[in-house]
Amino acid sequence: MLTVDYAKLGVQAGDRLLDLGCGFGRHSYQAARLGAAVVSFDASWDEVRNVQDTFGAMLVAGELAADDPGVGSTQGDALKLPFADGSFDRVIASEVLEHIPDDESAMAELARVLRPGGTMAVTVPRCGPEFINWALSDEYHNVPGGHVRIYRQSQLVGRLQGTGLKAVGSHHAHGLHAPYWWLRCLVGPTNDSHPAVSTYHRLLVWDIEKAPKVTRYADRVLNPLVGKSLVVYLEKPSSPGETRHEEVA
Protein backbone atom coordinates (compact mmCIF):
# COMPACT_ATOMS: atom_id res chain seq x y z
CA MET A 1 0.00 0.00 0.00
CA LEU A 2 1.84 3.05 -1.27
CA THR A 3 1.07 6.58 -0.15
CA VAL A 4 3.49 8.35 -2.51
CA ASP A 5 2.88 8.57 -6.26
CA TYR A 6 6.23 7.67 -7.82
CA ALA A 7 5.35 9.33 -11.11
CA LYS A 8 4.75 12.64 -9.31
CA LEU A 9 8.00 12.18 -7.39
CA GLY A 10 9.81 11.44 -10.64
CA VAL A 11 11.57 8.23 -9.59
CA GLN A 12 13.72 6.76 -12.36
CA ALA A 13 16.12 3.85 -12.67
CA GLY A 14 19.51 4.78 -11.23
CA ASP A 15 18.18 7.47 -8.89
CA ARG A 16 19.61 7.63 -5.37
CA LEU A 17 16.60 7.55 -3.03
CA LEU A 18 16.37 7.99 0.74
CA ASP A 19 13.35 6.48 2.51
CA LEU A 20 13.38 8.21 5.91
CA GLY A 21 11.40 6.43 8.60
CA CYS A 22 11.09 3.44 6.31
CA GLY A 23 9.17 1.28 8.80
CA PHE A 24 8.52 -2.10 7.25
CA GLY A 25 9.80 -0.79 3.92
CA ARG A 26 6.79 -0.48 1.63
CA HIS A 27 8.14 2.58 -0.22
CA SER A 28 11.68 1.24 -0.31
CA TYR A 29 10.67 -1.99 -2.00
CA GLN A 30 8.76 -0.26 -4.78
CA ALA A 31 11.59 2.20 -5.41
CA ALA A 32 14.03 -0.71 -5.67
CA ARG A 33 11.72 -2.48 -8.13
CA LEU A 34 11.88 0.67 -10.27
CA GLY A 35 15.66 0.47 -10.33
CA ALA A 36 16.53 3.13 -7.75
CA ALA A 37 19.52 2.84 -5.43
CA VAL A 38 17.65 2.87 -2.12
CA VAL A 39 18.76 3.70 1.41
CA SER A 40 16.11 2.68 3.96
CA PHE A 41 16.61 4.72 7.13
CA ASP A 42 14.87 4.25 10.47
CA ALA A 43 15.42 4.86 14.17
CA SER A 44 14.55 1.22 14.93
CA TRP A 45 17.18 -1.49 14.50
CA ASP A 46 14.42 -4.09 14.15
CA GLU A 47 12.83 -2.26 11.23
CA VAL A 48 16.21 -1.81 9.53
CA ARG A 49 17.07 -5.51 9.87
CA ASN A 50 13.67 -6.62 8.61
CA VAL A 51 13.91 -4.38 5.54
CA GLN A 52 17.41 -5.65 4.76
CA ASP A 53 16.20 -9.25 5.09
CA THR A 54 13.33 -8.54 2.71
CA PHE A 55 15.68 -6.97 0.18
CA GLY A 56 17.71 -10.18 0.33
CA ALA A 57 14.61 -12.29 -0.24
CA MET A 58 13.63 -10.09 -3.21
CA LEU A 59 17.05 -10.63 -4.75
CA VAL A 60 16.77 -14.41 -4.33
CA ALA A 61 13.26 -14.38 -5.78
CA GLY A 62 14.38 -12.45 -8.84
CA GLU A 63 12.42 -9.31 -8.00
CA LEU A 64 15.73 -7.42 -7.98
CA ALA A 65 18.54 -8.07 -10.42
CA ALA A 66 22.11 -8.57 -9.28
CA ASP A 67 23.20 -5.61 -11.44
CA ASP A 68 20.61 -3.21 -9.96
CA PRO A 69 22.03 0.01 -8.42
CA GLY A 70 21.92 -1.50 -4.95
CA VAL A 71 19.93 -1.19 -1.72
CA GLY A 72 20.86 -0.70 1.90
CA SER A 73 19.37 -0.11 5.33
CA THR A 74 20.71 2.24 8.00
CA GLN A 75 19.69 2.93 11.61
CA GLY A 76 20.11 6.44 12.93
CA ASP A 77 18.76 9.80 14.04
CA ALA A 78 16.64 11.88 11.64
CA LEU A 79 18.10 15.02 13.22
CA LYS A 80 21.66 14.00 12.32
CA LEU A 81 21.58 12.18 9.01
CA PRO A 82 24.92 10.48 8.24
CA PHE A 83 24.95 11.60 4.61
CA ALA A 84 26.76 14.35 2.74
CA ASP A 85 24.96 17.39 1.36
CA GLY A 86 23.10 16.63 -1.85
CA SER A 87 23.50 12.85 -1.57
CA PHE A 88 20.07 11.91 -2.95
CA ASP A 89 18.03 12.55 -6.08
CA ARG A 90 14.75 11.66 -4.35
CA VAL A 91 13.68 11.68 -0.71
CA ILE A 92 10.58 10.13 0.86
CA ALA A 93 9.48 10.85 4.44
CA SER A 94 6.18 9.03 4.87
CA GLU A 95 4.20 9.25 8.14
CA VAL A 96 7.27 10.16 10.21
CA LEU A 97 7.41 13.91 10.92
CA GLU A 98 4.34 13.74 13.19
CA HIS A 99 6.43 11.55 15.53
CA ILE A 100 9.42 13.93 15.81
CA PRO A 101 9.28 16.72 18.44
CA ASP A 102 11.90 18.85 16.62
CA ASP A 103 10.33 18.46 13.20
CA GLU A 104 11.90 21.60 11.74
CA SER A 105 15.41 20.25 12.35
CA ALA A 106 14.41 16.99 10.67
CA MET A 107 13.03 18.93 7.69
CA ALA A 108 16.29 20.90 7.43
CA GLU A 109 18.25 17.64 7.33
CA LEU A 110 16.00 16.23 4.61
CA ALA A 111 16.50 19.37 2.54
CA ARG A 112 20.26 19.27 3.13
CA VAL A 113 20.76 15.73 1.79
CA LEU A 114 18.57 16.33 -1.30
CA ARG A 115 20.56 17.47 -4.33
CA PRO A 116 19.69 20.73 -6.12
CA GLY A 117 17.02 19.87 -8.67
CA GLY A 118 15.96 16.81 -6.68
CA THR A 119 12.45 16.03 -5.48
CA MET A 120 10.89 15.05 -2.16
CA ALA A 121 7.59 13.56 -1.01
CA VAL A 122 6.41 14.12 2.56
CA THR A 123 3.29 12.48 3.95
CA VAL A 124 1.57 13.05 7.29
CA PRO A 125 -1.86 12.25 8.72
CA ARG A 126 -4.45 14.65 7.31
CA CYS A 127 -5.68 17.10 9.94
CA GLY A 128 -9.46 16.43 9.70
CA PRO A 129 -9.40 12.64 10.14
CA GLU A 130 -6.57 12.96 12.65
CA PHE A 131 -8.49 15.44 14.83
CA ILE A 132 -11.30 12.87 15.02
CA ASN A 133 -8.87 10.14 16.07
CA TRP A 134 -7.46 12.34 18.84
CA ALA A 135 -10.95 13.30 20.01
CA LEU A 136 -12.09 9.70 20.17
CA SER A 137 -9.07 8.23 21.94
CA ASP A 138 -6.16 9.55 24.01
CA GLU A 139 -4.58 6.11 23.70
CA TYR A 140 -4.33 6.56 19.93
CA HIS A 141 -1.62 9.21 20.18
CA ASN A 142 -0.56 9.53 23.83
CA VAL A 143 1.90 6.63 23.76
CA PRO A 144 5.72 6.44 23.61
CA GLY A 145 6.77 7.22 20.07
CA GLY A 146 3.24 8.32 19.14
CA HIS A 147 2.02 11.35 17.26
CA VAL A 148 3.09 14.61 18.90
CA ARG A 149 1.24 17.03 16.61
CA ILE A 150 -1.47 17.43 13.99
CA TYR A 151 -0.42 19.31 10.85
CA ARG A 152 -2.60 21.66 8.90
CA GLN A 153 -1.51 21.69 5.27
CA SER A 154 -0.47 25.35 5.36
CA GLN A 155 1.70 24.71 8.43
CA LEU A 156 3.42 21.68 6.91
CA VAL A 157 4.06 23.39 3.59
CA GLY A 158 5.28 26.57 5.30
CA ARG A 159 7.81 24.73 7.44
CA LEU A 160 9.11 22.68 4.52
CA GLN A 161 9.45 25.74 2.30
CA GLY A 162 11.28 27.43 5.15
CA THR A 163 14.15 25.02 4.47
CA GLY A 164 14.50 26.38 0.92
CA LEU A 165 12.36 23.77 -0.83
CA LYS A 166 9.55 24.65 -3.23
CA ALA A 167 6.16 22.90 -2.92
CA VAL A 168 4.91 21.77 -6.33
CA GLY A 169 1.85 19.63 -5.64
CA SER A 170 -0.22 17.68 -3.15
CA HIS A 171 -3.03 15.15 -2.82
CA HIS A 172 -4.75 12.97 -0.24
CA ALA A 173 -4.56 9.19 0.04
CA HIS A 174 -6.16 6.19 1.78
CA GLY A 175 -9.77 7.30 1.94
CA LEU A 176 -10.85 3.81 3.01
CA HIS A 177 -8.49 3.87 5.98
CA ALA A 178 -9.80 6.91 7.86
CA PRO A 179 -13.12 5.24 8.90
CA TYR A 180 -11.18 2.14 9.93
CA TRP A 181 -9.11 4.19 12.40
CA TRP A 182 -12.18 6.02 13.70
CA LEU A 183 -13.68 2.62 14.45
CA ARG A 184 -10.51 1.45 16.16
CA CYS A 185 -10.40 4.58 18.29
CA LEU A 186 -14.02 4.03 19.32
CA VAL A 187 -13.45 0.46 20.54
CA GLY A 188 -9.84 0.95 21.68
CA PRO A 189 -6.79 1.24 19.37
CA THR A 190 -5.35 -2.07 20.60
CA ASN A 191 -8.62 -4.02 20.42
CA ASP A 192 -7.83 -5.95 17.24
CA SER A 193 -10.25 -8.75 18.10
CA HIS A 194 -13.39 -6.60 18.01
CA PRO A 195 -15.68 -8.10 15.31
CA ALA A 196 -16.20 -4.79 13.50
CA VAL A 197 -12.48 -4.02 13.50
CA SER A 198 -11.45 -7.47 12.28
CA THR A 199 -14.09 -7.39 9.54
CA TYR A 200 -12.98 -3.96 8.31
CA HIS A 201 -9.35 -5.10 8.46
CA ARG A 202 -10.14 -8.06 6.20
CA LEU A 203 -11.71 -5.62 3.74
CA LEU A 204 -8.55 -3.50 3.69
CA VAL A 205 -6.33 -6.56 3.23
CA TRP A 206 -8.54 -7.70 0.34
CA ASP A 207 -8.25 -4.26 -1.21
CA ILE A 208 -4.45 -4.21 -0.87
CA GLU A 209 -3.95 -7.73 -2.20
CA LYS A 210 -6.58 -7.86 -4.96
CA ALA A 211 -7.22 -4.17 -5.79
CA PRO A 212 -10.83 -4.82 -6.90
CA LYS A 213 -12.49 -2.10 -8.91
CA VAL A 214 -15.19 -1.45 -6.32
CA THR A 215 -12.77 -0.60 -3.49
CA ARG A 216 -10.36 1.27 -5.78
CA TYR A 217 -13.25 3.44 -6.98
CA ALA A 218 -14.48 3.98 -3.41
CA ASP A 219 -10.98 5.00 -2.33
CA ARG A 220 -10.66 7.54 -5.15
CA VAL A 221 -14.05 9.05 -4.27
CA LEU A 222 -13.24 9.23 -0.55
CA ASN A 223 -9.67 10.56 -0.88
CA PRO A 224 -10.60 14.25 -1.39
CA LEU A 225 -13.15 14.02 1.43
CA VAL A 226 -11.58 11.90 4.17
CA GLY A 227 -8.28 10.62 2.81
CA LYS A 228 -6.24 9.71 5.89
CA SER A 229 -2.90 10.96 4.54
CA LEU A 230 -1.76 14.29 3.12
CA VAL A 231 1.01 13.98 0.53
CA VAL A 232 3.11 17.03 -0.41
CA TYR A 233 5.65 17.06 -3.26
CA LEU A 234 8.59 19.46 -3.25
CA GLU A 235 11.61 20.37 -5.33
CA LYS A 236 14.98 21.72 -4.27
CA PRO A 237 15.78 24.66 -6.56
CA SER A 238 18.90 24.33 -8.66
CA SER A 239 19.95 27.79 -7.45
CA PRO A 240 18.85 29.94 -4.47
CA GLY A 241 17.21 32.45 -6.78
CA GLU A 242 14.69 29.86 -7.94
CA THR A 243 13.11 29.45 -4.50
CA ARG A 244 9.47 30.50 -4.54
CA HIS A 245 7.20 30.00 -1.55
CA GLU A 246 3.61 29.26 -2.39
CA GLU A 247 0.47 27.69 -0.95
CA VAL A 248 -0.23 24.25 -2.43
CA ALA A 249 -3.87 23.25 -2.63
PDB file of C-alpha atoms in Angstrom, residues 14-197:
ATOM      1  CA  GLY A  14      19.507   4.784 -11.233  1.00  0.00           C
ATOM      2  CA  ASP A  15      18.176   7.472  -8.887  1.00  0.00           C
ATOM      3  CA  ARG A  16      19.607   7.634  -5.372  1.00  0.00           C
ATOM      4  CA  LEU A  17      16.598   7.549  -3.028  1.00  0.00           C
ATOM      5  CA  LEU A  18      16.371   7.993   0.742  1.00  0.00           C
ATOM      6  CA  ASP A  19      13.347   6.480   2.514  1.00  0.00           C
ATOM      7  CA  LEU A  20      13.382   8.211   5.906  1.00  0.00           C
ATOM      8  CA  GLY A  21      11.401   6.430   8.598  1.00  0.00           C
ATOM      9  CA  CYS A  22      11.090   3.438   6.315  1.00  0.00           C
ATOM     10  CA  GLY A  23       9.174   1.281   8.803  1.00  0.00           C
ATOM     11  CA  PHE A  24       8.522  -2.101   7.248  1.00  0.00           C
ATOM     12  CA  GLY A  25       9.801  -0.790   3.920  1.00  0.00           C
ATOM     13  CA  ARG A  26       6.790  -0.478   1.626  1.00  0.00           C
ATOM     14  CA  HIS A  27       8.139   2.577  -0.223  1.00  0.00           C
ATOM     15  CA  SER A  28      11.683   1.242  -0.306  1.00  0.00           C
ATOM     16  CA  TYR A  29      10.667  -1.992  -2.005  1.00  0.00           C
ATOM     17  CA  GLN A  30       8.760  -0.256  -4.783  1.00  0.00           C
ATOM     18  CA  ALA A  31      11.589   2.196  -5.411  1.00  0.00           C
ATOM     19  CA  ALA A  32      14.027  -0.713  -5.674  1.00  0.00           C
ATOM     20  CA  ARG A  33      11.719  -2.476  -8.133  1.00  0.00           C
ATOM     21  CA  LEU A  34      11.877   0.674 -10.270  1.00  0.00           C
ATOM     22  CA  GLY A  35      15.662   0.466 -10.327  1.00  0.00           C
ATOM     23  CA  ALA A  36      16.533   3.127  -7.748  1.00  0.00           C
ATOM     24  CA  ALA A  37      19.523   2.837  -5.428  1.00  0.00           C
ATOM     25  CA  VAL A  38      17.646   2.873  -2.119  1.00  0.00           C
ATOM     26  CA  VAL A  39      18.764   3.699   1.410  1.00  0.00           C
ATOM     27  CA  SER A  40      16.109   2.682   3.955  1.00  0.00           C
ATOM     28  CA  PHE A  41      16.611   4.715   7.129  1.00  0.00           C
ATOM     29  CA  ASP A  42      14.868   4.251  10.468  1.00  0.00           C
ATOM     30  CA  ALA A  43      15.416   4.862  14.174  1.00  0.00           C
ATOM     31  CA  SER A  44      14.554   1.224  14.934  1.00  0.00           C
ATOM     32  CA  TRP A  45      17.181  -1.488  14.498  1.00  0.00           C
ATOM     33  CA  ASP A  46      14.424  -4.095  14.153  1.00  0.00           C
ATOM     34  CA  GLU A  47      12.833  -2.260  11.230  1.00  0.00           C
ATOM     35  CA  VAL A  48      16.205  -1.808   9.532  1.00  0.00           C
ATOM     36  CA  ARG A  49      17.071  -5.505   9.873  1.00  0.00           C
ATOM     37  CA  ASN A  50      13.670  -6.619   8.614  1.00  0.00           C
ATOM     38  CA  VAL A  51      13.909  -4.382   5.540  1.00  0.00           C
ATOM     39  CA  GLN A  52      17.410  -5.648   4.765  1.00  0.00           C
ATOM     40  CA  ASP A  53      16.203  -9.252   5.088  1.00  0.00           C
ATOM     41  CA  THR A  54      13.329  -8.539   2.707  1.00  0.00           C
ATOM     42  CA  PHE A  55      15.683  -6.971   0.182  1.00  0.00           C
ATOM     43  CA  GLY A  56      17.713 -10.183   0.330  1.00  0.00           C
ATOM     44  CA  ALA A  57      14.613 -12.288  -0.242  1.00  0.00           C
ATOM     45  CA  MET A  58      13.631 -10.092  -3.207  1.00  0.00           C
ATOM     46  CA  LEU A  59      17.048 -10.629  -4.749  1.00  0.00           C
ATOM     47  CA  VAL A  60      16.773 -14.409  -4.328  1.00  0.00           C
ATOM     48  CA  ALA A  61      13.256 -14.383  -5.782  1.00  0.00           C
ATOM     49  CA  GLY A  62      14.383 -12.449  -8.842  1.00  0.00           C
ATOM     50  CA  GLU A  63      12.421  -9.305  -8.001  1.00  0.00           C
ATOM     51  CA  LEU A  64      15.730  -7.422  -7.983  1.00  0.00           C
ATOM     52  CA  ALA A  65      18.542  -8.066 -10.420  1.00  0.00           C
ATOM     53  CA  ALA A  66      22.110  -8.566  -9.276  1.00  0.00           C
ATOM     54  CA  ASP A  67      23.202  -5.614 -11.439  1.00  0.00           C
ATOM     55  CA  ASP A  68      20.614  -3.209  -9.960  1.00  0.00           C
ATOM     56  CA  PRO A  69      22.033   0.010  -8.421  1.00  0.00           C
ATOM     57  CA  GLY A  70      21.916  -1.503  -4.945  1.00  0.00           C
ATOM     58  CA  VAL A  71      19.931  -1.192  -1.725  1.00  0.00           C
ATOM     59  CA  GLY A  72      20.860  -0.696   1.895  1.00  0.00           C
ATOM     60  CA  SER A  73      19.374  -0.109   5.332  1.00  0.00           C
ATOM     61  CA  THR A  74      20.707   2.239   8.004  1.00  0.00           C
ATOM     62  CA  GLN A  75      19.689   2.928  11.607  1.00  0.00           C
ATOM     63  CA  GLY A  76      20.113   6.438  12.931  1.00  0.00           C
ATOM     64  CA  ASP A  77      18.759   9.803  14.044  1.00  0.00           C
ATOM     65  CA  ALA A  78      16.645  11.880  11.636  1.00  0.00           C
ATOM     66  CA  LEU A  79      18.096  15.022  13.217  1.00  0.00           C
ATOM     67  CA  LYS A  80      21.662  14.004  12.318  1.00  0.00           C
ATOM     68  CA  LEU A  81      21.577  12.178   9.006  1.00  0.00           C
ATOM     69  CA  PRO A  82      24.919  10.484   8.243  1.00  0.00           C
ATOM     70  CA  PHE A  83      24.954  11.597   4.609  1.00  0.00           C
ATOM     71  CA  ALA A  84      26.765  14.345   2.737  1.00  0.00           C
ATOM     72  CA  ASP A  85      24.963  17.389   1.363  1.00  0.00           C
ATOM     73  CA  GLY A  86      23.099  16.634  -1.851  1.00  0.00           C
ATOM     74  CA  SER A  87      23.504  12.850  -1.575  1.00  0.00           C
ATOM     75  CA  PHE A  88      20.072  11.907  -2.946  1.00  0.00           C
ATOM     76  CA  ASP A  89      18.029  12.552  -6.082  1.00  0.00           C
ATOM     77  CA  ARG A  90      14.750  11.664  -4.346  1.00  0.00           C
ATOM     78  CA  VAL A  91      13.677  11.683  -0.709  1.00  0.00           C
ATOM     79  CA  ILE A  92      10.584  10.126   0.865  1.00  0.00           C
ATOM     80  CA  ALA A  93       9.479  10.853   4.438  1.00  0.00           C
ATOM     81  CA  SER A  94       6.178   9.034   4.869  1.00  0.00           C
ATOM     82  CA  GLU A  95       4.205   9.252   8.136  1.00  0.00           C
ATOM     83  CA  VAL A  96       7.267  10.155  10.207  1.00  0.00           C
ATOM     84  CA  LEU A  97       7.406  13.915  10.921  1.00  0.00           C
ATOM     85  CA  GLU A  98       4.343  13.745  13.188  1.00  0.00           C
ATOM     86  CA  HIS A  99       6.431  11.547  15.532  1.00  0.00           C
ATOM     87  CA  ILE A 100       9.423  13.934  15.808  1.00  0.00           C
ATOM     88  CA  PRO A 101       9.280  16.724  18.435  1.00  0.00           C
ATOM     89  CA  ASP A 102      11.904  18.849  16.623  1.00  0.00           C
ATOM     90  CA  ASP A 103      10.331  18.458  13.197  1.00  0.00           C
ATOM     91  CA  GLU A 104      11.903  21.603  11.739  1.00  0.00           C
ATOM     92  CA  SER A 105      15.413  20.249  12.348  1.00  0.00           C
ATOM     93  CA  ALA A 106      14.409  16.995  10.665  1.00  0.00           C
ATOM     94  CA  MET A 107      13.033  18.931   7.694  1.00  0.00           C
ATOM     95  CA  ALA A 108      16.291  20.901   7.433  1.00  0.00           C
ATOM     96  CA  GLU A 109      18.246  17.635   7.334  1.00  0.00           C
ATOM     97  CA  LEU A 110      16.000  16.234   4.606  1.00  0.00           C
ATOM     98  CA  ALA A 111      16.505  19.372   2.538  1.00  0.00           C
ATOM     99  CA  ARG A 112      20.260  19.267   3.132  1.00  0.00           C
ATOM    100  CA  VAL A 113      20.756  15.732   1.785  1.00  0.00           C
ATOM    101  CA  LEU A 114      18.566  16.335  -1.295  1.00  0.00           C
ATOM    102  CA  ARG A 115      20.564  17.467  -4.327  1.00  0.00           C
ATOM    103  CA  PRO A 116      19.691  20.728  -6.120  1.00  0.00           C
ATOM    104  CA  GLY A 117      17.017  19.866  -8.670  1.00  0.00           C
ATOM    105  CA  GLY A 118      15.960  16.809  -6.683  1.00  0.00           C
ATOM    106  CA  THR A 119      12.445  16.032  -5.483  1.00  0.00           C
ATOM    107  CA  MET A 120      10.889  15.054  -2.164  1.00  0.00           C
ATOM    108  CA  ALA A 121       7.590  13.558  -1.013  1.00  0.00           C
ATOM    109  CA  VAL A 122       6.412  14.123   2.560  1.00  0.00           C
ATOM    110  CA  THR A 123       3.288  12.482   3.945  1.00  0.00           C
ATOM    111  CA  VAL A 124       1.569  13.053   7.288  1.00  0.00           C
ATOM    112  CA  PRO A 125      -1.865  12.246   8.718  1.00  0.00           C
ATOM    113  CA  ARG A 126      -4.452  14.646   7.308  1.00  0.00           C
ATOM    114  CA  CYS A 127      -5.682  17.101   9.942  1.00  0.00           C
ATOM    115  CA  GLY A 128      -9.457  16.429   9.703  1.00  0.00           C
ATOM    116  CA  PRO A 129      -9.403  12.642  10.139  1.00  0.00           C
ATOM    117  CA  GLU A 130      -6.568  12.962  12.646  1.00  0.00           C
ATOM    118  CA  PHE A 131      -8.492  15.442  14.828  1.00  0.00           C
ATOM    119  CA  ILE A 132     -11.305  12.875  15.018  1.00  0.00           C
ATOM    120  CA  ASN A 133      -8.866  10.141  16.074  1.00  0.00           C
ATOM    121  CA  TRP A 134      -7.459  12.336  18.838  1.00  0.00           C
ATOM    122  CA  ALA A 135     -10.948  13.304  20.008  1.00  0.00           C
ATOM    123  CA  LEU A 136     -12.090   9.699  20.166  1.00  0.00           C
ATOM    124  CA  SER A 137      -9.072   8.233  21.944  1.00  0.00           C
ATOM    125  CA  ASP A 138      -6.164   9.549  24.010  1.00  0.00           C
ATOM    126  CA  GLU A 139      -4.581   6.110  23.701  1.00  0.00           C
ATOM    127  CA  TYR A 140      -4.326   6.556  19.925  1.00  0.00           C
ATOM    128  CA  HIS A 141      -1.617   9.213  20.182  1.00  0.00           C
ATOM    129  CA  ASN A 142      -0.561   9.526  23.830  1.00  0.00           C
ATOM    130  CA  VAL A 143       1.903   6.626  23.764  1.00  0.00           C
ATOM    131  CA  PRO A 144       5.718   6.439  23.610  1.00  0.00           C
ATOM    132  CA  GLY A 145       6.769   7.222  20.068  1.00  0.00           C
ATOM    133  CA  GLY A 146       3.242   8.317  19.141  1.00  0.00           C
ATOM    134  CA  HIS A 147       2.019  11.353  17.263  1.00  0.00           C
ATOM    135  CA  VAL A 148       3.094  14.609  18.897  1.00  0.00           C
ATOM    136  CA  ARG A 149       1.238  17.033  16.607  1.00  0.00           C
ATOM    137  CA  ILE A 150      -1.471  17.425  13.991  1.00  0.00           C
ATOM    138  CA  TYR A 151      -0.425  19.313  10.855  1.00  0.00           C
ATOM    139  CA  ARG A 152      -2.596  21.665   8.901  1.00  0.00           C
ATOM    140  CA  GLN A 153      -1.509  21.693   5.270  1.00  0.00           C
ATOM    141  CA  SER A 154      -0.468  25.347   5.362  1.00  0.00           C
ATOM    142  CA  GLN A 155       1.695  24.705   8.434  1.00  0.00           C
ATOM    143  CA  LEU A 156       3.424  21.675   6.911  1.00  0.00           C
ATOM    144  CA  VAL A 157       4.065  23.393   3.588  1.00  0.00           C
ATOM    145  CA  GLY A 158       5.278  26.570   5.304  1.00  0.00           C
ATOM    146  CA  ARG A 159       7.808  24.727   7.442  1.00  0.00           C
ATOM    147  CA  LEU A 160       9.115  22.680   4.518  1.00  0.00           C
ATOM    148  CA  GLN A 161       9.448  25.742   2.298  1.00  0.00           C
ATOM    149  CA  GLY A 162      11.277  27.427   5.153  1.00  0.00           C
ATOM    150  CA  THR A 163      14.154  25.019   4.469  1.00  0.00           C
ATOM    151  CA  GLY A 164      14.501  26.376   0.919  1.00  0.00           C
ATOM    152  CA  LEU A 165      12.357  23.774  -0.827  1.00  0.00           C
ATOM    153  CA  LYS A 166       9.550  24.647  -3.230  1.00  0.00           C
ATOM    154  CA  ALA A 167       6.162  22.900  -2.920  1.00  0.00           C
ATOM    155  CA  VAL A 168       4.909  21.775  -6.331  1.00  0.00           C
ATOM    156  CA  GLY A 169       1.852  19.628  -5.642  1.00  0.00           C
ATOM    157  CA  SER A 170      -0.219  17.681  -3.152  1.00  0.00           C
ATOM    158  CA  HIS A 171      -3.029  15.152  -2.821  1.00  0.00           C
ATOM    159  CA  HIS A 172      -4.749  12.974  -0.242  1.00  0.00           C
ATOM    160  CA  ALA A 173      -4.565   9.188   0.044  1.00  0.00           C
ATOM    161  CA  HIS A 174      -6.160   6.190   1.776  1.00  0.00           C
ATOM    162  CA  GLY A 175      -9.772   7.302   1.939  1.00  0.00           C
ATOM    163  CA  LEU A 176     -10.849   3.815   3.009  1.00  0.00           C
ATOM    164  CA  HIS A 177      -8.494   3.868   5.976  1.00  0.00           C
ATOM    165  CA  ALA A 178      -9.804   6.913   7.865  1.00  0.00           C
ATOM    166  CA  PRO A 179     -13.121   5.242   8.901  1.00  0.00           C
ATOM    167  CA  TYR A 180     -11.178   2.144   9.933  1.00  0.00           C
ATOM    168  CA  TRP A 181      -9.114   4.191  12.402  1.00  0.00           C
ATOM    169  CA  TRP A 182     -12.175   6.018  13.701  1.00  0.00           C
ATOM    170  CA  LEU A 183     -13.680   2.624  14.446  1.00  0.00           C
ATOM    171  CA  ARG A 184     -10.511   1.452  16.155  1.00  0.00           C
ATOM    172  CA  CYS A 185     -10.399   4.581  18.293  1.00  0.00           C
ATOM    173  CA  LEU A 186     -14.022   4.026  19.319  1.00  0.00           C
ATOM    174  CA  VAL A 187     -13.454   0.462  20.543  1.00  0.00           C
ATOM    175  CA  GLY A 188      -9.841   0.952  21.677  1.00  0.00           C
ATOM    176  CA  PRO A 189      -6.794   1.237  19.369  1.00  0.00           C
ATOM    177  CA  THR A 190      -5.346  -2.073  20.602  1.00  0.00           C
ATOM    178  CA  ASN A 191      -8.622  -4.015  20.424  1.00  0.00           C
ATOM    179  CA  ASP A 192      -7.830  -5.947  17.242  1.00  0.00           C
ATOM    180  CA  SER A 193     -10.249  -8.753  18.099  1.00  0.00           C
ATOM    181  CA  HIS A 194     -13.391  -6.595  18.012  1.00  0.00           C
ATOM    182  CA  PRO A 195     -15.678  -8.097  15.313  1.00  0.00           C
ATOM    183  CA  ALA A 196     -16.202  -4.787  13.503  1.00  0.00           C
ATOM    184  CA  VAL A 197     -12.477  -4.023  13.503  1.00  0.00           C
TER     185      VAL A 197
END
